[in-house]
mmCIF file of C-alpha atoms and ligand atoms in Angstrom:
data_model
loop_
_atom_site.group_PDB
_atom_site.id
_atom_site.type_symbol
_atom_site.label_atom_id
_atom_site.label_comp_id
_atom_site.label_asym_id
_atom_site.label_seq_id
_atom_site.Cartn_x
_atom_site.Cartn_y
_atom_site.Cartn_z
ATOM 1 C CA MET A 1 -19.304 -1.590 -121.354
ATOM 2 C CA LYS A 2 -17.949 1.887 -121.801
ATOM 3 C CA ARG A 3 -14.879 2.627 -119.708
ATOM 4 C CA ILE A 4 -15.186 5.393 -117.192
ATOM 5 C CA LYS A 5 -12.825 8.268 -118.020
ATOM 6 C CA LEU A 6 -9.664 8.401 -115.951
ATOM 7 C CA HIS A 7 -10.420 11.683 -114.206
ATOM 8 C CA TRP A 8 -13.761 10.334 -113.035
ATOM 9 C CA GLN A 9 -12.044 7.219 -111.776
ATOM 10 C CA ILE A 10 -9.629 9.405 -109.835
ATOM 11 C CA LEU A 11 -12.430 11.521 -108.424
ATOM 12 C CA ILE A 12 -14.262 8.407 -107.268
ATOM 13 C CA ALA A 13 -11.025 7.107 -105.732
ATOM 14 C CA LEU A 14 -10.595 10.433 -103.956
ATOM 15 C CA VAL A 15 -14.050 10.280 -102.416
ATOM 16 C CA LEU A 16 -13.658 6.608 -101.495
ATOM 17 C CA GLY A 17 -10.263 7.416 -99.968
ATOM 18 C CA ILE A 18 -11.785 10.145 -97.795
ATOM 19 C CA VAL A 19 -14.589 7.854 -96.647
ATOM 20 C CA TYR A 20 -12.221 4.967 -95.962
ATOM 21 C CA GLY A 21 -9.797 7.230 -94.109
ATOM 22 C CA LEU A 22 -12.559 8.652 -91.930
ATOM 23 C CA LEU A 23 -14.189 5.340 -91.092
ATOM 24 C CA SER A 24 -11.197 3.146 -90.469
ATOM 25 C CA GLY A 25 -8.506 2.908 -87.836
ATOM 26 C CA GLU A 26 -4.763 2.833 -88.259
ATOM 27 C CA LYS A 27 -4.725 -0.905 -88.867
ATOM 28 C CA GLU A 28 -7.269 -0.836 -91.685
ATOM 29 C CA VAL A 29 -5.459 2.042 -93.349
ATOM 30 C CA GLY A 30 -2.322 -0.089 -93.251
ATOM 31 C CA TYR A 31 -4.079 -2.621 -95.499
ATOM 32 C CA ILE A 32 -4.358 -0.165 -98.346
ATOM 33 C CA SER A 33 -1.756 2.569 -97.855
ATOM 34 C CA TRP A 34 0.805 0.486 -99.811
ATOM 35 C CA MET A 35 -1.098 1.364 -102.976
ATOM 36 C CA GLY A 36 -0.283 5.019 -102.489
ATOM 37 C CA GLU A 37 3.292 4.227 -101.645
ATOM 38 C CA ILE A 38 3.857 2.135 -104.757
ATOM 39 C CA PHE A 39 2.240 4.768 -106.936
ATOM 40 C CA LEU A 40 4.389 7.585 -105.547
ATOM 41 C CA ARG A 41 7.543 5.499 -105.857
ATOM 42 C CA ALA A 42 6.710 4.741 -109.472
ATOM 43 C CA LEU A 43 6.156 8.424 -110.235
ATOM 44 C CA LYS A 44 9.392 9.398 -108.560
ATOM 45 C CA MET A 45 11.196 6.695 -110.484
ATOM 46 C CA VAL A 46 10.081 8.275 -113.731
ATOM 47 C CA ILE A 47 10.796 11.932 -112.934
ATOM 48 C CA ILE A 48 14.557 12.271 -113.387
ATOM 49 C CA PRO A 49 15.014 10.303 -116.601
ATOM 50 C CA LEU A 50 11.873 12.010 -117.900
ATOM 51 C CA ILE A 51 13.135 15.519 -117.156
ATOM 52 C CA LEU A 52 16.573 14.732 -118.490
ATOM 53 C CA SER A 53 15.432 13.219 -121.773
ATOM 54 C CA SER A 54 12.604 15.685 -122.305
ATOM 55 C CA ILE A 55 14.739 18.775 -121.833
ATOM 56 C CA ILE A 56 17.669 17.464 -123.836
ATOM 57 C CA SER A 57 15.471 16.414 -126.736
ATOM 58 C CA GLY A 58 13.375 19.583 -126.409
ATOM 59 C CA VAL A 59 16.359 21.908 -126.464
ATOM 60 C CA ALA A 60 18.178 19.972 -129.178
ATOM 61 C CA ASN A 61 15.089 20.301 -131.344
ATOM 62 C CA VAL A 62 14.592 23.987 -130.573
ATOM 63 C CA GLY A 63 17.880 24.452 -132.354
ATOM 64 C CA THR A 64 19.544 27.833 -132.450
ATOM 65 C CA ALA A 65 20.692 29.875 -129.482
ATOM 66 C CA GLU A 66 18.403 32.649 -130.606
ATOM 67 C CA ASN A 67 15.321 30.434 -130.503
ATOM 68 C CA LEU A 68 16.277 28.958 -127.177
ATOM 69 C CA GLY A 69 16.959 32.367 -125.662
ATOM 70 C CA ARG A 70 13.623 33.703 -126.837
ATOM 71 C CA LEU A 71 11.694 30.715 -125.569
ATOM 72 C CA GLY A 72 13.581 30.714 -122.266
ATOM 73 C CA LEU A 73 13.073 34.410 -121.595
ATOM 74 C CA LYS A 74 9.436 34.268 -122.585
ATOM 75 C CA THR A 75 8.773 31.269 -120.357
ATOM 76 C CA ILE A 76 10.557 32.641 -117.317
ATOM 77 C CA GLY A 77 9.017 36.099 -117.821
ATOM 78 C CA TYR A 78 5.558 34.602 -118.037
ATOM 79 C CA TYR A 79 6.078 32.487 -114.921
ATOM 80 C CA ILE A 80 7.241 35.455 -112.878
ATOM 81 C CA LEU A 81 4.325 37.546 -114.098
ATOM 82 C CA THR A 82 1.652 35.053 -113.031
ATOM 83 C CA SER A 83 3.345 34.417 -109.685
ATOM 84 C CA MET A 84 3.298 38.168 -109.028
ATOM 85 C CA MET A 85 -0.386 38.329 -109.924
ATOM 86 C CA ALA A 86 -1.067 35.519 -107.457
ATOM 87 C CA ILE A 87 0.890 37.239 -104.697
ATOM 88 C CA ILE A 88 -0.939 40.531 -105.207
ATOM 89 C CA THR A 89 -4.279 38.715 -105.029
ATOM 90 C CA GLY A 90 -3.224 37.184 -101.710
ATOM 91 C CA LEU A 91 -1.937 40.477 -100.391
ATOM 92 C CA VAL A 92 -5.190 42.269 -101.128
ATOM 93 C CA LEU A 93 -7.253 39.542 -99.453
ATOM 94 C CA VAL A 94 -5.076 39.344 -96.367
ATOM 95 C CA ASN A 95 -5.315 43.106 -95.943
ATOM 96 C CA ILE A 96 -9.085 42.992 -96.228
ATOM 97 C CA PHE A 97 -9.810 39.965 -94.017
ATOM 98 C CA LYS A 98 -6.956 40.421 -91.543
ATOM 99 C CA PRO A 99 -7.109 36.763 -90.439
ATOM 100 C CA GLY A 100 -4.311 37.079 -87.899
ATOM 101 C CA VAL A 101 -5.750 39.961 -85.893
ATOM 102 C CA GLY A 102 -6.854 38.484 -82.592
ATOM 103 C CA ALA A 103 -5.599 34.995 -83.476
ATOM 104 C CA ASP A 104 -4.992 32.763 -80.501
ATOM 105 C CA LEU A 105 -1.236 32.439 -80.119
ATOM 106 C CA GLY A 106 -1.700 29.695 -77.540
ATOM 107 C CA PHE A 107 -2.618 27.527 -80.491
ATOM 108 C CA SER A 108 0.916 27.728 -81.781
ATOM 109 C CA LYS A 109 2.695 24.391 -81.848
ATOM 110 C CA VAL A 110 6.377 23.831 -81.466
ATOM 111 C CA VAL A 111 8.098 23.409 -84.789
ATOM 112 C CA GLU A 112 9.810 20.086 -84.638
ATOM 113 C CA GLY A 113 11.862 18.359 -87.228
ATOM 114 C CA ILE A 114 11.587 21.159 -89.741
ATOM 115 C CA ASP A 115 14.888 22.623 -90.809
ATOM 116 C CA LEU A 116 14.341 26.357 -90.991
ATOM 117 C CA THR A 117 17.870 27.282 -92.009
ATOM 118 C CA ARG A 118 18.253 28.087 -95.672
ATOM 119 C CA ASP A 119 20.877 29.155 -98.139
ATOM 120 C CA SER A 120 20.906 32.796 -99.108
ATOM 121 C CA PHE A 121 19.526 33.678 -102.519
ATOM 122 C CA GLY A 122 23.035 34.083 -103.952
ATOM 123 C CA GLN A 123 24.106 30.694 -102.670
ATOM 124 C CA THR A 124 21.022 29.095 -104.169
ATOM 125 C CA LEU A 125 21.900 30.580 -107.556
ATOM 126 C CA ILE A 126 25.479 29.366 -107.324
ATOM 127 C CA LYS A 127 24.341 25.885 -106.413
ATOM 128 C CA ILE A 128 22.336 25.583 -109.618
ATOM 129 C CA ILE A 129 25.646 24.670 -111.205
ATOM 130 C CA PRO A 130 26.287 21.114 -110.061
ATOM 131 C CA GLU A 131 29.768 20.176 -108.928
ATOM 132 C CA ASN A 132 28.976 16.625 -109.757
ATOM 133 C CA ILE A 133 26.047 15.887 -111.991
ATOM 134 C CA PHE A 134 25.632 12.398 -110.546
ATOM 135 C CA ILE A 135 25.191 13.805 -107.062
ATOM 136 C CA ALA A 136 22.573 16.155 -108.510
ATOM 137 C CA PHE A 137 20.779 13.089 -109.877
ATOM 138 C CA THR A 138 20.914 11.077 -106.688
ATOM 139 C CA GLU A 139 19.828 14.022 -104.562
ATOM 140 C CA SER A 140 17.105 15.091 -107.034
ATOM 141 C CA LYS A 141 18.476 18.613 -107.401
ATOM 142 C CA MET A 142 16.002 19.634 -110.069
ATOM 143 C CA LEU A 143 17.432 23.026 -110.972
ATOM 144 C CA SER A 144 20.904 21.539 -111.430
ATOM 145 C CA ILE A 145 19.518 18.731 -113.554
ATOM 146 C CA ILE A 146 17.580 21.216 -115.675
ATOM 147 C CA PHE A 147 20.649 23.423 -116.040
ATOM 148 C CA PHE A 148 22.835 20.525 -117.149
ATOM 149 C CA SER A 149 20.186 19.177 -119.524
ATOM 150 C CA ILE A 150 19.746 22.568 -121.211
ATOM 151 C CA LEU A 151 23.515 22.825 -121.703
ATOM 152 C CA PHE A 152 23.738 19.287 -123.010
ATOM 153 C CA GLY A 153 20.831 19.739 -125.395
ATOM 154 C CA PHE A 154 22.164 23.034 -126.621
ATOM 155 C CA PHE A 155 25.639 21.714 -127.350
ATOM 156 C CA ILE A 156 24.227 18.749 -129.217
ATOM 157 C CA THR A 157 23.177 21.301 -131.827
ATOM 158 C CA ARG A 158 26.779 22.500 -132.017
ATOM 159 C CA THR A 159 28.292 19.107 -132.855
ATOM 160 C CA LYS A 160 28.995 17.665 -136.308
ATOM 161 C CA GLU A 161 26.094 16.309 -138.259
ATOM 162 C CA HIS A 162 26.843 12.683 -137.455
ATOM 163 C CA SER A 163 26.833 13.218 -133.653
ATOM 164 C CA ARG A 164 23.972 15.668 -133.798
ATOM 165 C CA LYS A 165 21.665 13.265 -135.600
ATOM 166 C CA LEU A 166 22.707 10.341 -133.467
ATOM 167 C CA LEU A 167 22.288 12.127 -130.139
ATOM 168 C CA THR A 168 19.074 13.947 -131.029
ATOM 169 C CA GLY A 169 17.593 10.662 -132.230
ATOM 170 C CA PHE A 170 18.816 8.890 -129.134
ATOM 171 C CA PHE A 171 17.334 11.366 -126.653
ATOM 172 C CA ASP A 172 14.104 11.616 -128.639
ATOM 173 C CA SER A 173 13.801 7.863 -128.322
ATOM 174 C CA VAL A 174 14.640 7.773 -124.623
ATOM 175 C CA PHE A 175 11.992 10.448 -124.110
ATOM 176 C CA ASP A 176 9.487 8.319 -126.050
ATOM 177 C CA VAL A 177 10.176 5.352 -123.819
ATOM 178 C CA MET A 178 9.857 7.462 -120.674
ATOM 179 C CA MET A 179 6.490 8.779 -121.846
ATOM 180 C CA LYS A 180 5.329 5.210 -122.473
ATOM 181 C CA ILE A 181 6.372 4.192 -118.955
ATOM 182 C CA THR A 182 4.607 7.297 -117.635
ATOM 183 C CA MET A 183 1.391 6.377 -119.381
ATOM 184 C CA PHE A 184 1.637 2.917 -117.920
ATOM 185 C CA VAL A 185 2.021 4.338 -114.396
ATOM 186 C CA ILE A 186 -0.823 6.801 -114.991
ATOM 187 C CA ARG A 187 -3.260 3.952 -115.430
ATOM 188 C CA PHE A 188 -2.830 3.120 -111.765
ATOM 189 C CA THR A 189 -3.542 6.661 -110.560
ATOM 190 C CA PRO A 190 -6.966 5.839 -109.064
ATOM 191 C CA PHE A 191 -5.454 3.147 -106.829
ATOM 192 C CA GLY A 192 -2.592 5.427 -105.837
ATOM 193 C CA VAL A 193 -4.920 8.296 -105.056
ATOM 194 C CA PHE A 194 -7.155 6.036 -102.990
ATOM 195 C CA GLY A 195 -4.207 4.846 -100.881
ATOM 196 C CA ILE A 196 -2.680 8.288 -100.414
ATOM 197 C CA VAL A 197 -5.897 10.081 -99.553
ATOM 198 C CA ALA A 198 -7.165 7.426 -97.125
ATOM 199 C CA LYS A 199 -3.896 7.580 -95.209
ATOM 200 C CA GLN A 200 -3.792 11.363 -95.107
ATOM 201 C CA VAL A 201 -7.388 11.741 -93.998
ATOM 202 C CA ASN A 202 -6.834 9.139 -91.329
ATOM 203 C CA GLU A 203 -3.790 10.947 -89.992
ATOM 204 C CA ALA A 204 -5.202 14.464 -90.249
ATOM 205 C CA GLY A 205 -7.143 14.293 -87.013
ATOM 206 C CA ASP A 206 -10.120 16.498 -86.424
ATOM 207 C CA ILE A 207 -10.302 18.667 -89.487
ATOM 208 C CA LEU A 208 -13.397 20.506 -88.293
ATOM 209 C CA GLU A 209 -11.723 21.549 -85.063
ATOM 210 C CA LEU A 210 -8.754 22.886 -87.010
ATOM 211 C CA ALA A 211 -10.929 24.648 -89.518
ATOM 212 C CA LYS A 212 -12.734 26.444 -86.726
ATOM 213 C CA SER A 213 -9.669 27.992 -85.164
ATOM 214 C CA MET A 214 -7.879 28.671 -88.403
ATOM 215 C CA GLY A 215 -11.000 29.373 -90.432
ATOM 216 C CA ILE A 216 -10.402 32.905 -91.676
ATOM 217 C CA TYR A 217 -6.769 32.244 -92.489
ATOM 218 C CA MET A 218 -7.689 29.155 -94.496
ATOM 219 C CA LEU A 219 -10.492 30.997 -96.180
ATOM 220 C CA CYS A 220 -8.123 33.777 -97.145
ATOM 221 C CA VAL A 221 -5.665 31.372 -98.790
ATOM 222 C CA LEU A 222 -8.395 29.295 -100.415
ATOM 223 C CA SER A 223 -10.338 32.232 -101.817
ATOM 224 C CA GLY A 224 -7.111 33.728 -103.150
ATOM 225 C CA LEU A 225 -6.286 30.447 -104.863
ATOM 226 C CA ALA A 226 -9.826 30.232 -106.206
ATOM 227 C CA ILE A 227 -9.656 33.740 -107.679
ATOM 228 C CA HIS A 228 -6.270 33.112 -109.234
ATOM 229 C CA GLY A 229 -7.228 29.714 -110.614
ATOM 230 C CA SER A 230 -10.710 30.480 -111.847
ATOM 231 C CA VAL A 231 -10.474 34.146 -112.854
ATOM 232 C CA THR A 232 -6.924 35.386 -113.447
ATOM 233 C CA LEU A 233 -5.461 32.363 -115.228
ATOM 234 C CA PRO A 234 -8.561 31.671 -117.366
ATOM 235 C CA LEU A 235 -8.560 35.332 -118.456
ATOM 236 C CA LEU A 236 -4.926 35.010 -119.516
ATOM 237 C CA LEU A 237 -5.768 31.783 -121.329
ATOM 238 C CA ARG A 238 -8.689 33.381 -123.097
ATOM 239 C CA PHE A 239 -7.173 36.694 -124.093
ATOM 240 C CA ILE A 240 -3.471 36.053 -124.439
ATOM 241 C CA GLY A 241 -3.552 32.393 -125.373
ATOM 242 C CA ARG A 242 -6.860 32.480 -127.265
ATOM 243 C CA VAL A 243 -7.583 29.108 -125.716
ATOM 244 C CA ASN A 244 -10.899 27.877 -124.336
ATOM 245 C CA PRO A 245 -10.222 27.727 -120.557
ATOM 246 C CA LEU A 246 -12.928 25.164 -119.875
ATOM 247 C CA GLN A 247 -11.729 22.794 -122.563
ATOM 248 C CA HIS A 248 -8.182 23.172 -121.385
ATOM 249 C CA PHE A 249 -9.287 22.528 -117.814
ATOM 250 C CA ARG A 250 -10.965 19.314 -118.898
ATOM 251 C CA ALA A 251 -7.874 18.302 -120.819
ATOM 252 C CA VAL A 252 -5.681 18.574 -117.738
ATOM 253 C CA SER A 253 -8.091 17.388 -115.050
ATOM 254 C CA THR A 254 -6.146 14.188 -114.411
ATOM 255 C CA PRO A 255 -2.911 15.949 -113.426
ATOM 256 C CA LEU A 256 -4.881 18.486 -111.381
ATOM 257 C CA LEU A 257 -6.540 15.772 -109.332
ATOM 258 C CA THR A 258 -3.223 14.014 -108.951
ATOM 259 C CA ALA A 259 -1.579 17.242 -107.794
ATOM 260 C CA PHE A 260 -4.364 17.624 -105.270
ATOM 261 C CA SER A 261 -3.885 14.126 -103.894
ATOM 262 C CA THR A 262 -0.099 13.972 -103.922
ATOM 263 C CA SER A 263 0.659 17.627 -103.005
ATOM 264 C CA SER A 264 3.664 17.412 -105.251
ATOM 265 C CA SER A 265 4.096 19.191 -108.571
ATOM 266 C CA SER A 266 7.224 17.162 -109.293
ATOM 267 C CA ALA A 267 5.490 13.850 -108.777
ATOM 268 C CA THR A 268 2.647 15.080 -110.978
ATOM 269 C CA LEU A 269 4.972 16.244 -113.763
ATOM 270 C CA PRO A 270 4.819 13.036 -115.831
ATOM 271 C CA LEU A 271 1.018 13.242 -115.913
ATOM 272 C CA THR A 272 1.087 16.970 -116.610
ATOM 273 C CA MET A 273 3.328 16.495 -119.626
ATOM 274 C CA GLU A 274 1.209 13.699 -120.974
ATOM 275 C CA ALA A 275 -2.037 15.661 -120.642
ATOM 276 C CA VAL A 276 -0.732 18.946 -122.042
ATOM 277 C CA GLU A 277 0.803 17.240 -125.027
ATOM 278 C CA HIS A 278 -1.885 14.701 -125.861
ATOM 279 C CA ASN A 279 -5.087 16.371 -124.684
ATOM 280 C CA SER A 280 -4.352 20.065 -125.137
ATOM 281 C CA GLY A 281 -2.238 19.481 -128.209
ATOM 282 C CA VAL A 282 0.872 21.452 -127.270
ATOM 283 C CA SER A 283 3.954 20.281 -129.195
ATOM 284 C CA GLY A 284 6.501 18.062 -127.503
ATOM 285 C CA LYS A 285 9.088 20.764 -128.071
ATOM 286 C CA ILE A 286 7.236 23.292 -125.908
ATOM 287 C CA THR A 287 5.924 20.862 -123.266
ATOM 288 C CA SER A 288 9.318 19.336 -122.696
ATOM 289 C CA PHE A 289 10.881 22.737 -122.160
ATOM 290 C CA THR A 290 8.215 24.662 -120.273
ATOM 291 C CA LEU A 291 6.706 22.035 -117.974
ATOM 292 C CA PRO A 292 9.779 20.634 -116.177
ATOM 293 C CA LEU A 293 10.908 24.220 -115.677
ATOM 294 C CA GLY A 294 7.429 25.201 -114.515
ATOM 295 C CA ALA A 295 7.147 22.342 -112.030
ATOM 296 C CA THR A 296 10.358 23.581 -110.455
ATOM 297 C CA ILE A 297 10.107 27.377 -110.515
ATOM 298 C CA ASN A 298 6.519 28.334 -111.325
ATOM 299 C CA MET A 299 4.397 28.010 -108.209
ATOM 300 C CA ASP A 300 1.594 30.542 -108.195
ATOM 301 C CA GLY A 301 -0.334 28.781 -105.456
ATOM 302 C CA THR A 302 2.712 28.583 -103.232
ATOM 303 C CA ALA A 303 3.602 32.229 -103.898
ATOM 304 C CA LEU A 304 0.130 33.387 -102.881
ATOM 305 C CA TYR A 305 0.178 31.197 -99.812
ATOM 306 C CA GLU A 306 3.625 32.445 -98.748
ATOM 307 C CA CYS A 307 2.422 36.016 -98.820
ATOM 308 C CA VAL A 308 -0.819 35.368 -96.932
ATOM 309 C CA ALA A 309 0.903 33.169 -94.351
ATOM 310 C CA ALA A 310 3.652 35.703 -93.632
ATOM 311 C CA MET A 311 1.122 38.511 -93.251
ATOM 312 C CA PHE A 312 -1.031 36.285 -91.046
ATOM 313 C CA ILE A 313 1.919 35.594 -88.749
ATOM 314 C CA ALA A 314 2.753 39.301 -88.552
ATOM 315 C CA GLN A 315 -0.855 40.116 -87.675
ATOM 316 C CA ALA A 316 -0.995 37.364 -85.068
ATOM 317 C CA TYR A 317 2.085 38.768 -83.356
ATOM 318 C CA GLY A 318 0.593 42.248 -83.575
ATOM 319 C CA ILE A 319 3.438 43.522 -85.732
ATOM 320 C CA GLU A 320 2.467 46.329 -88.074
ATOM 321 C CA MET A 321 3.566 45.772 -91.683
ATOM 322 C CA GLY A 322 4.078 49.040 -93.562
ATOM 323 C CA ILE A 323 4.144 49.453 -97.331
ATOM 324 C CA LEU A 324 7.888 48.841 -97.500
ATOM 325 C CA GLN A 325 7.627 45.707 -95.411
ATOM 326 C CA GLN A 326 4.773 44.438 -97.534
ATOM 327 C CA ALA A 327 6.830 45.084 -100.643
ATOM 328 C CA ILE A 328 9.634 42.996 -99.151
ATOM 329 C CA ILE A 329 7.114 40.245 -98.416
ATOM 330 C CA VAL A 330 5.953 40.337 -102.048
ATOM 331 C CA MET A 331 9.495 40.020 -103.394
ATOM 332 C CA THR A 332 10.562 37.325 -100.963
ATOM 333 C CA ALA A 333 7.326 35.389 -101.505
ATOM 334 C CA LEU A 334 8.224 35.305 -105.196
ATOM 335 C CA LEU A 335 11.736 34.060 -104.443
ATOM 336 C CA ALA A 336 10.434 31.536 -101.929
ATOM 337 C CA SER A 337 8.016 30.126 -104.489
ATOM 338 C CA ILE A 338 10.781 29.854 -107.081
ATOM 339 C CA GLY A 339 13.058 28.172 -104.575
ATOM 340 C CA ALA A 340 10.466 25.782 -103.142
ATOM 341 C CA ALA A 341 10.848 22.214 -104.335
ATOM 342 C CA GLY A 342 7.816 20.552 -105.888
ATOM 343 C CA ILE A 343 7.310 18.251 -102.941
ATOM 344 C CA PRO A 344 4.759 18.191 -100.108
ATOM 345 C CA MET A 345 5.115 20.985 -97.544
ATOM 346 C CA ALA A 346 8.096 22.581 -99.278
ATOM 347 C CA GLY A 347 6.285 25.904 -99.122
ATOM 348 C CA LEU A 348 6.028 25.727 -95.356
ATOM 349 C CA VAL A 349 9.797 25.510 -94.999
ATOM 350 C CA MET A 350 10.295 28.447 -97.359
ATOM 351 C CA ILE A 351 8.193 30.716 -95.131
ATOM 352 C CA SER A 352 11.297 31.086 -92.988
ATOM 353 C CA VAL A 353 12.962 33.007 -95.829
ATOM 354 C CA ILE A 354 10.244 35.644 -95.701
ATOM 355 C CA LEU A 355 10.015 35.780 -91.937
ATOM 356 C CA SER A 356 13.710 36.428 -91.575
ATOM 357 C CA ALA A 357 13.677 39.011 -94.377
ATOM 358 C CA VAL A 358 11.157 41.175 -92.543
ATOM 359 C CA GLY A 359 12.346 40.324 -89.032
ATOM 360 C CA LEU A 360 9.414 38.222 -87.864
ATOM 361 C CA PRO A 361 9.943 35.430 -85.317
ATOM 362 C CA LEU A 362 10.658 32.093 -86.996
ATOM 363 C CA GLU A 363 8.504 30.289 -84.440
ATOM 364 C CA GLY A 364 5.572 31.892 -86.232
ATOM 365 C CA VAL A 365 5.688 28.917 -88.574
ATOM 366 C CA GLY A 366 4.192 26.914 -85.716
ATOM 367 C CA LEU A 367 1.004 28.953 -86.088
ATOM 368 C CA ILE A 368 0.247 27.724 -89.561
ATOM 369 C CA LEU A 369 1.660 24.225 -89.245
ATOM 370 C CA ALA A 370 -1.536 22.434 -88.371
ATOM 371 C CA VAL A 371 -3.487 23.297 -91.484
ATOM 372 C CA ASP A 372 -0.582 23.326 -93.879
ATOM 373 C CA ARG A 373 -1.095 19.873 -95.278
ATOM 374 C CA ILE A 374 -4.650 20.699 -96.318
ATOM 375 C CA LEU A 375 -3.699 24.003 -97.909
ATOM 376 C CA ASP A 376 -0.810 22.253 -99.652
ATOM 377 C CA MET A 377 -3.258 20.147 -101.655
ATOM 378 C CA PHE A 378 -4.999 23.216 -103.009
ATOM 379 C CA ARG A 379 -1.921 25.297 -103.672
ATOM 380 C CA THR A 380 -0.213 22.417 -105.487
ATOM 381 C CA SER A 381 -3.225 22.077 -107.799
ATOM 382 C CA ILE A 382 -2.967 25.767 -108.611
ATOM 383 C CA ASN A 383 0.782 25.401 -109.174
ATOM 384 C CA VAL A 384 0.175 22.673 -111.730
ATOM 385 C CA TRP A 385 -2.797 24.451 -113.295
ATOM 386 C CA SER A 386 -0.625 27.508 -113.832
ATOM 387 C CA ASP A 387 2.143 25.410 -115.434
ATOM 388 C CA THR A 388 -0.323 23.962 -117.920
ATOM 389 C CA CYS A 389 -1.761 27.413 -118.704
ATOM 390 C CA GLY A 390 1.776 28.697 -119.218
ATOM 391 C CA ALA A 391 2.651 25.898 -121.632
ATOM 392 C CA THR A 392 -0.452 26.476 -123.763
ATOM 393 C CA ILE A 393 -0.075 30.241 -123.828
ATOM 394 C CA ILE A 394 3.565 29.959 -124.842
ATOM 395 C CA ALA A 395 2.726 27.358 -127.477
ATOM 396 C CA ARG A 396 0.164 29.794 -128.885
ATOM 397 C CA SER A 397 2.619 32.643 -128.908
ATOM 398 C CA GLU A 398 4.925 30.416 -130.966
ATOM 399 C CA GLY A 399 2.114 30.009 -133.472
ATOM 400 C CA GLU A 400 1.080 26.457 -132.606
ATOM 401 C CA LYS A 401 -2.358 25.069 -133.376
ATOM 402 C CA LEU A 402 -3.886 23.448 -130.291
ATOM 403 C CA LYS A 403 -6.742 21.072 -129.577
ATOM 404 C CA VAL A 404 -8.294 23.392 -126.971
HETATM 405 N N1 LIG B 1 3.667 21.074 -102.489
HETATM 406 C C1 LIG B 1 3.894 22.176 -103.373
HETATM 407 C C2 LIG B 1 4.203 21.668 -104.762
HETATM 408 O O1 LIG B 1 4.724 20.595 -104.930
HETATM 409 C C3 LIG B 1 4.958 23.090 -102.895
HETATM 410 C C4 LIG B 1 4.507 23.733 -101.615
HETATM 411 O O2 LIG B 1 4.669 23.141 -100.549
HETATM 412 O O3 LIG B 1 3.930 24.832 -101.679
HETATM 413 O O4 LIG B 1 3.923 22.318 -105.721
#
């Protein structure tokens, strides 16, 4: 019998998870939710050693400072560009549909248990440099880990030949092992997705009721994400990357579905790297540099959502946003998306950055709380989709031959 392809298995698991979650009570969900838990734990287990070994081996193999600088600037420049495009798309839509005008503020819930206090931008930058790298590991401080790994990889190239060969070989091999473990975990994705989705659907309550009251706002975010994901990014793929968008989409469908179910770009990272390297044919050198960085700082979906949500809150409170204010929202939405961690609902917390920048009430977050989990699934998929597009486009610009 022919084996069903993994992405179809995941899709089936997704549908079964929805059905199971809708039909069963809390007790029945308890029977199967462990599958999701084990899967997420396994993914999280892989992430840090994977990022560490992939960046160190990637950077050590990139070689000279000049090469690294070029690749780094290109990658970061590209990521900022696409995030800005996403934000502008959201801004246009939110100005056309005006979802917050006339919104029922009585619907607002109290924000409980969400820490809305944040470091300033300067502090965040300073904290990228870890005081203690082991604390950065135990607290999953991704930017610090990336920073340290880039330094480590770079200075491997500056050591004597004996150490350089030994260390490069060592980290290449650790990376190989981590990818093998990743592929092993990936095989269980359908079970994980089933468990996660059933639990979420079961806990979500009456989705239809929510959709009714928040309909236009949700539609605004979702159509923005759809435009960015199915028009803007494919055009960039086609014309800058000279890549077939449809083929590339097929190549990365497993991580996209996983992003959708887990709402976490970090948890999806192992699958993203595997798919971009093996299915799209991007070299290990580029994947291991661009994707961990992308999962941490490149969040187009989140950026778009931040902008729409902030504008929605302003409209709901009847506060007029002039051009200057909207420009501030655009800039802070970009920063918020860069600063957001690749974990579920991180974007929601970052909204506070924007609200305080333009002087909107922080309680406004309560307005968008109820539907956030659903929107998170979509925006995370777009975040991951954009990372994969970025990796292929950059690989192309470095003259690589791809499979897509
Ligand atoms: N969940 C998103 C991600 O991991 C971040 C967000 O909440 O927007 O990419």
